[in-house]
């Protein structure tokens, strides 16, 4: 009698636990997924990011790790001399002693390769790095003087509009970026506080594309979100006189998708400068990467490229986020529910498993004892 009473009590407790866990899990899932800002990962606190990255950098200040990163930078031809400079600077700051053979290898390659690249992209890059010594003709060719004004955007959209009217192919990538830049300059979709950063982010992307500093993943992201951004059929004929009239032809949905990326790129450029942003841009695959890199650059400023070079993108950005505690709580509630259901139905489950096991055992014995398995002597 006592055993039956204990069994019934245990069954009631497990039933109540199952019902309450299911209700709690349902509520947690509803509140999480109904939120427009729901995310499986959240940003770490600034102090936590700084501590974790600094710890990773200290752990990486070894001859073996730096030598490995240097060898990776030496693999392409020509070598990644910007990365090598950052690694050598980090080594000097942290008293990392490199082998003489590695130093000789770097010096030999540097003598042959460095300073030989006189391409247009490299010339534009040097102009951005030292604008005072940049010839006016080259600055004009690189479009550096007009990237932060609506002039370049109006010109790009005007060219695309003319091509569209003439039924010629339109560069949707360039036109899309120009549209975002113009919207940030003359439109009212963005707030005053974000307009400049978005414009700076847009100009950075345009210059980076011109000199080949955009990786394939980011190029795909941008092309996907700039295509169809501007509806040429809705552009007023006299839009050049009043560029703000073009706002009615812009897809607000697509524009908002680009806003976060460009805002974060503008923030990165404000933190580290143009040339370092162009280097960082090669590692960014989309909006999430840009946001996390912005967090790192807010803390480490001009040293961000150095931390990126030493740790690598994945290792650096991993320090900027963590799993949302709401997801952790939902996982704990789900485990509790599973444990309660397992305890509640363990008797029936054990009988079912035992029946299945005995069935397969009988089938196996029958097959082993059948005449077909007997071997003639």
CSV table of C-alpha atoms in Angstrom, one decimal:
chain,number,residue,atom,x,y,z
A,1,UNK,CA,0.0,0.0,0.0
A,2,UNK,CA,2.8,2.3,0.9
A,3,UNK,CA,4.6,1.6,-2.4
A,4,UNK,CA,1.5,2.4,-4.3
A,5,UNK,CA,1.0,5.6,-2.4
A,6,UNK,CA,4.7,6.6,-3.1
A,7,UNK,CA,4.3,5.8,-6.8
A,8,UNK,CA,1.1,7.9,-7.1
A,9,UNK,CA,2.8,10.8,-5.3
A,10,UNK,CA,5.8,10.6,-7.5
A,11,UNK,CA,3.6,10.5,-10.6
A,12,UNK,CA,1.7,13.5,-9.5
A,13,UNK,CA,4.9,15.5,-8.8
A,14,UNK,CA,6.3,14.5,-12.2
A,15,UNK,CA,3.1,15.5,-14.0
A,16,UNK,CA,3.0,18.9,-12.3
A,17,UNK,CA,6.7,19.4,-13.1
A,18,UNK,CA,6.0,18.5,-16.8
A,19,UNK,CA,3.1,20.8,-17.1
A,20,UNK,CA,4.8,23.7,-15.4
A,21,UNK,CA,8.0,23.2,-17.5
A,22,UNK,CA,6.0,23.1,-20.7
A,23,UNK,CA,4.1,26.2,-19.7
A,24,UNK,CA,7.3,28.0,-18.8
A,25,UNK,CA,9.1,26.9,-22.0
A,26,UNK,CA,6.1,28.1,-24.1
A,27,UNK,CA,6.2,31.5,-22.4
A,28,UNK,CA,9.9,31.9,-22.7
A,29,UNK,CA,9.8,31.0,-26.4
A,30,UNK,CA,6.9,33.4,-27.1
A,31,UNK,CA,8.5,36.3,-25.3
A,32,UNK,CA,11.8,35.7,-27.1
A,33,UNK,CA,10.6,35.2,-30.7
A,34,UNK,CA,7.9,37.9,-30.5
A,35,UNK,CA,10.6,40.5,-29.8
A,36,UNK,CA,11.9,42.3,-32.9
A,37,UNK,CA,15.4,42.4,-31.3
A,38,UNK,CA,15.5,38.7,-30.5
A,39,UNK,CA,19.0,37.3,-31.1
A,40,UNK,CA,20.7,34.0,-30.2
A,41,UNK,CA,23.9,36.0,-29.4
A,42,UNK,CA,24.3,39.3,-27.6
A,43,UNK,CA,27.2,41.8,-27.2
A,44,UNK,CA,29.5,41.5,-24.3
A,45,UNK,CA,30.2,44.5,-22.1
A,46,UNK,CA,33.0,46.8,-23.2
A,47,UNK,CA,35.2,45.9,-20.1
A,48,UNK,CA,34.6,42.2,-20.8
A,49,UNK,CA,35.6,42.5,-24.4
A,50,UNK,CA,38.7,44.5,-23.6
A,51,UNK,CA,39.8,42.0,-20.9
A,52,UNK,CA,39.2,38.9,-23.1
A,53,UNK,CA,41.0,40.4,-26.2
A,54,UNK,CA,44.0,41.6,-24.1
A,55,UNK,CA,44.2,38.1,-22.6
A,56,UNK,CA,44.2,36.5,-26.0
A,57,UNK,CA,46.9,38.9,-27.2
A,58,UNK,CA,49.1,38.1,-24.2
A,59,UNK,CA,48.7,34.4,-24.9
A,60,UNK,CA,49.6,35.0,-28.5
A,61,UNK,CA,52.8,36.9,-27.7
A,62,UNK,CA,55.0,33.9,-28.4
A,63,UNK,CA,57.7,33.4,-31.1
A,64,UNK,CA,55.9,30.3,-32.4
A,65,UNK,CA,52.5,32.0,-32.9
A,66,UNK,CA,54.0,35.2,-34.5
A,67,UNK,CA,56.2,33.1,-36.7
A,68,UNK,CA,53.2,31.2,-37.9
A,69,UNK,CA,51.3,34.4,-38.7
A,70,UNK,CA,54.3,35.8,-40.5
A,71,UNK,CA,54.6,32.7,-42.6
A,72,UNK,CA,50.9,33.0,-43.6
A,73,UNK,CA,51.5,36.7,-44.5
A,74,UNK,CA,54.5,35.6,-46.7
A,75,UNK,CA,52.5,33.0,-48.7
A,76,UNK,CA,51.0,35.3,-51.3
A,77,UNK,CA,53.1,36.9,-54.0
A,78,UNK,CA,53.7,39.8,-53.3
A,79,UNK,CA,53.6,39.2,-49.6
A,80,UNK,CA,51.1,40.9,-47.3
A,81,UNK,CA,53.5,43.7,-46.2
A,82,UNK,CA,50.9,45.6,-44.3
A,83,UNK,CA,50.2,42.5,-42.2
A,84,UNK,CA,53.9,41.8,-41.7
A,85,UNK,CA,54.5,45.4,-40.5
A,86,UNK,CA,51.7,45.0,-38.0
A,87,UNK,CA,53.1,41.7,-36.7
A,88,UNK,CA,56.6,43.1,-36.5
A,89,UNK,CA,55.3,46.1,-34.6
A,90,UNK,CA,53.4,43.8,-32.2
A,91,UNK,CA,56.6,41.7,-31.7
A,92,UNK,CA,58.7,44.7,-30.8
A,93,UNK,CA,56.1,46.0,-28.3
A,94,UNK,CA,55.9,42.6,-26.6
A,95,UNK,CA,59.6,41.6,-26.8
A,96,UNK,CA,58.9,38.6,-29.0
A,97,UNK,CA,62.2,37.4,-30.4
A,98,UNK,CA,62.0,35.9,-33.9
A,99,UNK,CA,64.5,33.5,-35.4
A,100,UNK,CA,67.2,35.0,-37.6
A,101,UNK,CA,66.3,32.7,-40.5
A,102,UNK,CA,62.7,34.0,-40.5
A,103,UNK,CA,64.0,37.6,-40.4
A,104,UNK,CA,66.4,36.9,-43.3
A,105,UNK,CA,63.5,35.4,-45.3
A,106,UNK,CA,61.4,38.5,-44.7
A,107,UNK,CA,64.2,40.9,-45.6
A,108,UNK,CA,65.0,39.1,-48.8
A,109,UNK,CA,61.4,39.1,-50.0
A,110,UNK,CA,61.0,42.8,-48.9
A,111,UNK,CA,64.0,43.9,-51.0
A,112,UNK,CA,62.6,42.3,-54.1
A,113,UNK,CA,58.8,42.9,-53.7
A,114,UNK,CA,58.2,46.1,-51.8
A,115,UNK,CA,57.7,49.3,-53.6
A,116,UNK,CA,57.3,47.6,-57.0
A,117,UNK,CA,53.5,47.8,-57.2
A,118,UNK,CA,52.7,51.0,-59.2
A,119,UNK,CA,49.1,50.0,-60.1
A,120,UNK,CA,46.3,52.5,-60.1
A,121,UNK,CA,44.8,50.9,-57.0
A,122,UNK,CA,48.0,51.2,-55.1
A,123,UNK,CA,48.4,54.8,-56.2
A,124,UNK,CA,44.9,55.6,-54.9
A,125,UNK,CA,45.7,53.8,-51.7
A,126,UNK,CA,48.8,55.9,-51.2
A,127,UNK,CA,46.7,59.1,-51.9
A,128,UNK,CA,44.4,58.2,-49.0
A,129,UNK,CA,47.3,57.5,-46.7
A,130,UNK,CA,49.0,60.8,-47.5
A,131,UNK,CA,46.6,63.2,-49.1
A,132,UNK,CA,49.0,66.2,-48.8
A,133,UNK,CA,51.4,64.6,-51.3
A,134,UNK,CA,48.7,63.4,-53.6
A,135,UNK,CA,48.6,65.0,-57.1
A,136,UNK,CA,45.3,66.8,-57.8
A,137,UNK,CA,44.9,64.8,-61.1
A,138,UNK,CA,45.2,61.5,-59.3
A,139,UNK,CA,42.9,62.5,-56.5
A,140,UNK,CA,40.3,63.4,-59.2
A,141,UNK,CA,40.8,60.1,-60.9
A,142,UNK,CA,40.4,58.2,-57.6
A,143,UNK,CA,37.2,60.3,-56.8
A,144,UNK,CA,38.6,61.0,-53.3
A,145,UNK,CA,37.6,64.6,-53.3
A,146,UNK,CA,33.9,64.0,-53.9
A,147,UNK,CA,33.2,60.9,-51.9
A,148,UNK,CA,31.8,62.7,-48.8
A,149,UNK,CA,29.6,65.1,-50.9
A,150,UNK,CA,26.4,64.4,-52.9
A,151,UNK,CA,28.2,65.3,-56.1
A,152,UNK,CA,29.6,61.8,-56.7
A,153,UNK,CA,26.3,60.2,-55.8
A,154,UNK,CA,24.3,62.5,-58.2
A,155,UNK,CA,26.7,61.8,-60.9
A,156,UNK,CA,26.5,58.0,-60.5
A,157,UNK,CA,22.7,58.0,-60.4
A,158,UNK,CA,22.5,60.3,-63.4
A,159,UNK,CA,24.8,58.0,-65.4
A,160,UNK,CA,22.7,54.9,-64.4
A,161,UNK,CA,19.4,56.7,-65.2
A,162,UNK,CA,20.7,57.6,-68.6
A,163,UNK,CA,21.8,54.0,-69.2
A,164,UNK,CA,18.4,52.7,-68.1
A,165,UNK,CA,16.6,55.1,-70.5
A,166,UNK,CA,18.8,53.9,-73.3
A,167,UNK,CA,18.2,50.3,-72.4
A,168,UNK,CA,21.9,49.8,-71.6
A,169,UNK,CA,23.2,47.6,-68.7
A,170,UNK,CA,23.2,49.4,-65.3
A,171,UNK,CA,25.8,49.0,-62.6
A,172,UNK,CA,23.3,48.3,-59.8
A,173,UNK,CA,26.2,47.9,-57.2
A,174,UNK,CA,27.5,51.4,-57.8
A,175,UNK,CA,24.0,52.9,-58.2
A,176,UNK,CA,22.8,51.3,-55.0
A,177,UNK,CA,25.7,52.7,-53.0
A,178,UNK,CA,25.2,56.1,-54.6
A,179,UNK,CA,21.5,55.9,-53.7
A,180,UNK,CA,22.2,55.2,-50.0
A,181,UNK,CA,24.8,58.0,-50.0
A,182,UNK,CA,22.3,60.5,-51.5
A,183,UNK,CA,19.6,59.4,-49.2
A,184,UNK,CA,21.9,60.0,-46.2
A,185,UNK,CA,22.8,63.5,-47.6
A,186,UNK,CA,19.5,64.9,-48.7
A,187,UNK,CA,16.8,62.4,-47.4
A,188,UNK,CA,14.9,62.3,-44.2
A,189,UNK,CA,14.9,58.5,-43.7
A,190,UNK,CA,18.0,58.6,-41.5
A,191,UNK,CA,18.4,60.6,-38.3
A,192,UNK,CA,20.8,63.5,-38.1
A,193,UNK,CA,23.1,61.5,-35.8
A,194,UNK,CA,23.6,58.7,-38.2
A,195,UNK,CA,23.7,60.5,-41.5
A,196,UNK,CA,27.4,61.3,-41.5
A,197,UNK,CA,28.5,57.8,-40.4
A,198,UNK,CA,26.3,56.2,-43.1
A,199,UNK,CA,27.7,58.6,-45.7
A,200,UNK,CA,31.3,57.8,-44.6
A,201,UNK,CA,30.5,54.1,-44.7
A,202,UNK,CA,29.1,54.4,-48.2
A,203,UNK,CA,32.1,56.3,-49.5
A,204,UNK,CA,34.4,53.8,-47.9
A,205,UNK,CA,32.7,50.9,-49.7
A,206,UNK,CA,32.9,52.8,-53.0
A,207,UNK,CA,36.6,53.5,-52.7
A,208,UNK,CA,37.3,50.0,-51.4
A,209,UNK,CA,35.6,48.5,-54.5
A,210,UNK,CA,37.6,50.8,-56.7
A,211,UNK,CA,40.9,49.6,-55.3
A,212,UNK,CA,39.9,46.0,-54.8
A,213,UNK,CA,39.6,45.8,-51.0
A,214,UNK,CA,36.2,44.1,-50.8
A,215,UNK,CA,36.1,40.4,-50.3
A,216,UNK,CA,33.7,38.1,-52.2
A,217,UNK,CA,31.3,37.4,-49.3
A,218,UNK,CA,30.8,41.2,-48.6
A,219,UNK,CA,30.5,41.9,-52.4
A,220,UNK,CA,27.7,39.3,-52.6
A,221,UNK,CA,26.0,40.8,-49.5
A,222,UNK,CA,26.2,44.3,-51.0
A,223,UNK,CA,25.1,43.2,-54.5
A,224,UNK,CA,22.1,41.3,-53.1
A,225,UNK,CA,21.0,44.4,-51.1
A,226,UNK,CA,21.7,47.1,-53.7
A,227,UNK,CA,20.0,45.3,-56.6
A,228,UNK,CA,16.5,46.8,-57.0
A,229,UNK,CA,17.1,49.5,-54.4
A,230,UNK,CA,16.3,52.2,-56.8
A,231,UNK,CA,13.2,52.0,-59.1
A,232,UNK,CA,14.1,54.0,-62.2
A,233,UNK,CA,10.5,54.1,-63.4
A,234,UNK,CA,9.6,56.2,-60.4
A,235,UNK,CA,12.3,58.8,-60.7
A,236,UNK,CA,11.0,62.3,-61.6
A,237,UNK,CA,12.4,63.8,-64.8
A,238,UNK,CA,13.6,66.9,-63.0
A,239,UNK,CA,15.2,65.1,-60.1
A,240,UNK,CA,18.6,66.7,-60.7
A,241,UNK,CA,17.2,70.1,-59.7
A,242,UNK,CA,15.9,68.6,-56.5
A,243,UNK,CA,17.8,65.4,-55.6
A,244,UNK,CA,15.6,64.8,-52.5
A,245,UNK,CA,12.7,64.1,-54.9
A,246,UNK,CA,14.4,60.8,-55.7
A,247,UNK,CA,13.4,59.4,-52.2
A,248,UNK,CA,10.1,58.3,-53.5
A,249,UNK,CA,11.8,55.8,-55.9
A,250,UNK,CA,13.9,54.1,-53.2
A,251,UNK,CA,12.9,50.8,-51.5
A,252,UNK,CA,12.8,51.6,-47.8
A,253,UNK,CA,13.1,47.9,-46.9
A,254,UNK,CA,16.3,47.4,-48.9
A,255,UNK,CA,17.6,50.7,-47.6
A,256,UNK,CA,17.2,49.7,-44.0
A,257,UNK,CA,19.0,46.4,-44.7
A,258,UNK,CA,22.1,48.4,-45.7
A,259,UNK,CA,21.8,50.9,-42.9
A,260,UNK,CA,23.4,48.8,-40.1
A,261,UNK,CA,26.4,47.7,-42.3
A,262,UNK,CA,27.2,51.3,-43.5
A,263,UNK,CA,26.6,52.8,-40.1
A,264,UNK,CA,29.1,50.4,-38.5
A,265,UNK,CA,31.6,50.9,-41.3
A,266,UNK,CA,31.4,54.6,-40.7
A,267,UNK,CA,32.1,54.0,-37.0
A,268,UNK,CA,35.1,51.8,-37.8
A,269,UNK,CA,36.5,54.5,-40.1
A,270,UNK,CA,36.1,57.1,-37.4
A,271,UNK,CA,37.9,54.9,-35.0
A,272,UNK,CA,40.9,53.7,-37.1
A,273,UNK,CA,41.1,56.0,-40.1
A,274,UNK,CA,40.5,55.3,-43.8
A,275,UNK,CA,43.5,53.2,-44.7
A,276,UNK,CA,43.1,50.8,-41.8
A,277,UNK,CA,39.4,50.5,-42.4
A,278,UNK,CA,40.2,49.4,-46.0
A,279,UNK,CA,42.4,46.7,-44.6
A,280,UNK,CA,39.7,45.6,-42.0
A,281,UNK,CA,37.1,45.6,-44.8
A,282,UNK,CA,38.8,42.7,-46.5
A,283,UNK,CA,37.8,40.5,-43.5
A,284,UNK,CA,34.2,41.6,-43.2
A,285,UNK,CA,31.6,39.3,-44.7
A,286,UNK,CA,28.4,41.2,-43.9
A,287,UNK,CA,26.4,43.2,-41.3
A,288,UNK,CA,27.1,41.0,-38.3
A,289,UNK,CA,30.9,41.0,-38.9
A,290,UNK,CA,30.7,44.8,-39.3
A,291,UNK,CA,28.9,45.3,-36.1
A,292,UNK,CA,31.3,43.1,-34.1
A,293,UNK,CA,34.3,44.7,-35.7
A,294,UNK,CA,32.8,48.1,-34.8
A,295,UNK,CA,32.7,47.0,-31.1
A,296,UNK,CA,36.3,46.0,-31.2
A,297,UNK,CA,37.4,49.2,-32.9
A,298,UNK,CA,35.4,51.3,-30.3
A,299,UNK,CA,37.8,49.8,-27.7
A,300,UNK,CA,41.1,49.4,-29.4
A,301,UNK,CA,40.8,52.3,-31.9
A,302,UNK,CA,43.9,52.5,-34.2
A,303,UNK,CA,45.3,49.2,-32.7
A,304,UNK,CA,42.3,47.2,-34.0
A,305,UNK,CA,44.1,46.1,-37.2
A,306,UNK,CA,47.1,44.9,-35.1
A,307,UNK,CA,44.8,42.8,-32.9
A,308,UNK,CA,43.1,41.5,-36.0
A,309,UNK,CA,46.4,40.5,-37.6
A,310,UNK,CA,47.7,38.8,-34.4
A,311,UNK,CA,44.5,36.9,-33.5
A,312,UNK,CA,42.7,36.5,-36.8
A,313,UNK,CA,39.2,37.5,-37.5
A,314,UNK,CA,37.3,34.6,-35.9
A,315,UNK,CA,39.3,34.6,-32.7
A,316,UNK,CA,39.0,38.4,-32.3
A,317,UNK,CA,35.3,38.7,-33.0
A,318,UNK,CA,34.5,35.7,-30.8
A,319,UNK,CA,35.5,37.8,-27.8
A,320,UNK,CA,32.8,40.4,-28.6
A,321,UNK,CA,29.6,38.3,-28.2
A,322,UNK,CA,28.1,35.5,-26.0
A,323,UNK,CA,25.1,33.3,-26.0
A,324,UNK,CA,21.9,35.1,-25.0
A,325,UNK,CA,21.0,34.2,-21.4
A,326,UNK,CA,17.4,33.7,-22.5
A,327,UNK,CA,18.5,30.9,-24.8
A,328,UNK,CA,20.4,29.3,-21.9
A,329,UNK,CA,17.3,29.5,-19.7
A,330,UNK,CA,15.1,28.0,-22.4
A,331,UNK,CA,17.6,25.1,-22.8
A,332,UNK,CA,17.5,24.5,-19.0
A,333,UNK,CA,13.7,24.5,-19.0
A,334,UNK,CA,13.7,22.1,-22.0
A,335,UNK,CA,16.0,19.7,-20.2
A,336,UNK,CA,13.8,19.8,-17.1
A,337,UNK,CA,10.8,19.0,-19.2
A,338,UNK,CA,12.5,16.1,-20.9
A,339,UNK,CA,13.7,14.7,-17.5
A,340,UNK,CA,10.2,15.0,-16.1
A,341,UNK,CA,8.6,13.3,-19.1
A,342,UNK,CA,11.2,10.5,-19.0
A,343,UNK,CA,10.5,9.9,-15.3
A,344,UNK,CA,6.7,10.0,-15.9
A,345,UNK,CA,6.6,7.6,-18.8
A,346,UNK,CA,9.7,5.5,-17.9
A,347,UNK,CA,7.6,2.4,-17.0
A,348,UNK,CA,5.8,2.4,-20.4
A,349,UNK,CA,9.0,3.2,-22.2
A,350,UNK,CA,11.0,0.4,-20.5
A,351,UNK,CA,8.2,-2.1,-21.4
A,352,UNK,CA,8.3,-0.9,-25.0
A,353,UNK,CA,12.1,-1.1,-25.2
A,354,UNK,CA,12.1,-4.6,-23.6
A,355,UNK,CA,9.5,-5.8,-26.1
A,356,UNK,CA,11.5,-4.5,-29.1
A,357,UNK,CA,14.7,-6.1,-27.7
A,358,UNK,CA,13.0,-9.5,-27.2
A,359,UNK,CA,11.5,-9.4,-30.7
A,360,UNK,CA,14.9,-8.8,-32.3
A,361,UNK,CA,16.4,-11.4,-30.1
A,362,UNK,CA,13.9,-14.0,-31.3
A,363,UNK,CA,14.4,-13.1,-34.9
A,364,UNK,CA,18.2,-13.4,-34.6
A,365,UNK,CA,17.9,-16.8,-32.9
A,366,UNK,CA,15.5,-18.1,-35.7
A,367,UNK,CA,17.9,-17.0,-38.4
A,368,UNK,CA,20.8,-18.7,-36.6
A,369,UNK,CA,18.9,-22.0,-36.2
A,370,UNK,CA,17.4,-22.1,-39.8
A,371,UNK,CA,18.6,-24.9,-42.2
A,372,UNK,CA,20.1,-22.3,-44.5
A,373,UNK,CA,22.8,-21.5,-41.9
A,374,UNK,CA,23.8,-25.1,-41.4
A,375,UNK,CA,27.1,-25.9,-43.1
A,376,UNK,CA,27.5,-29.4,-44.6
A,377,UNK,CA,30.2,-31.4,-43.0
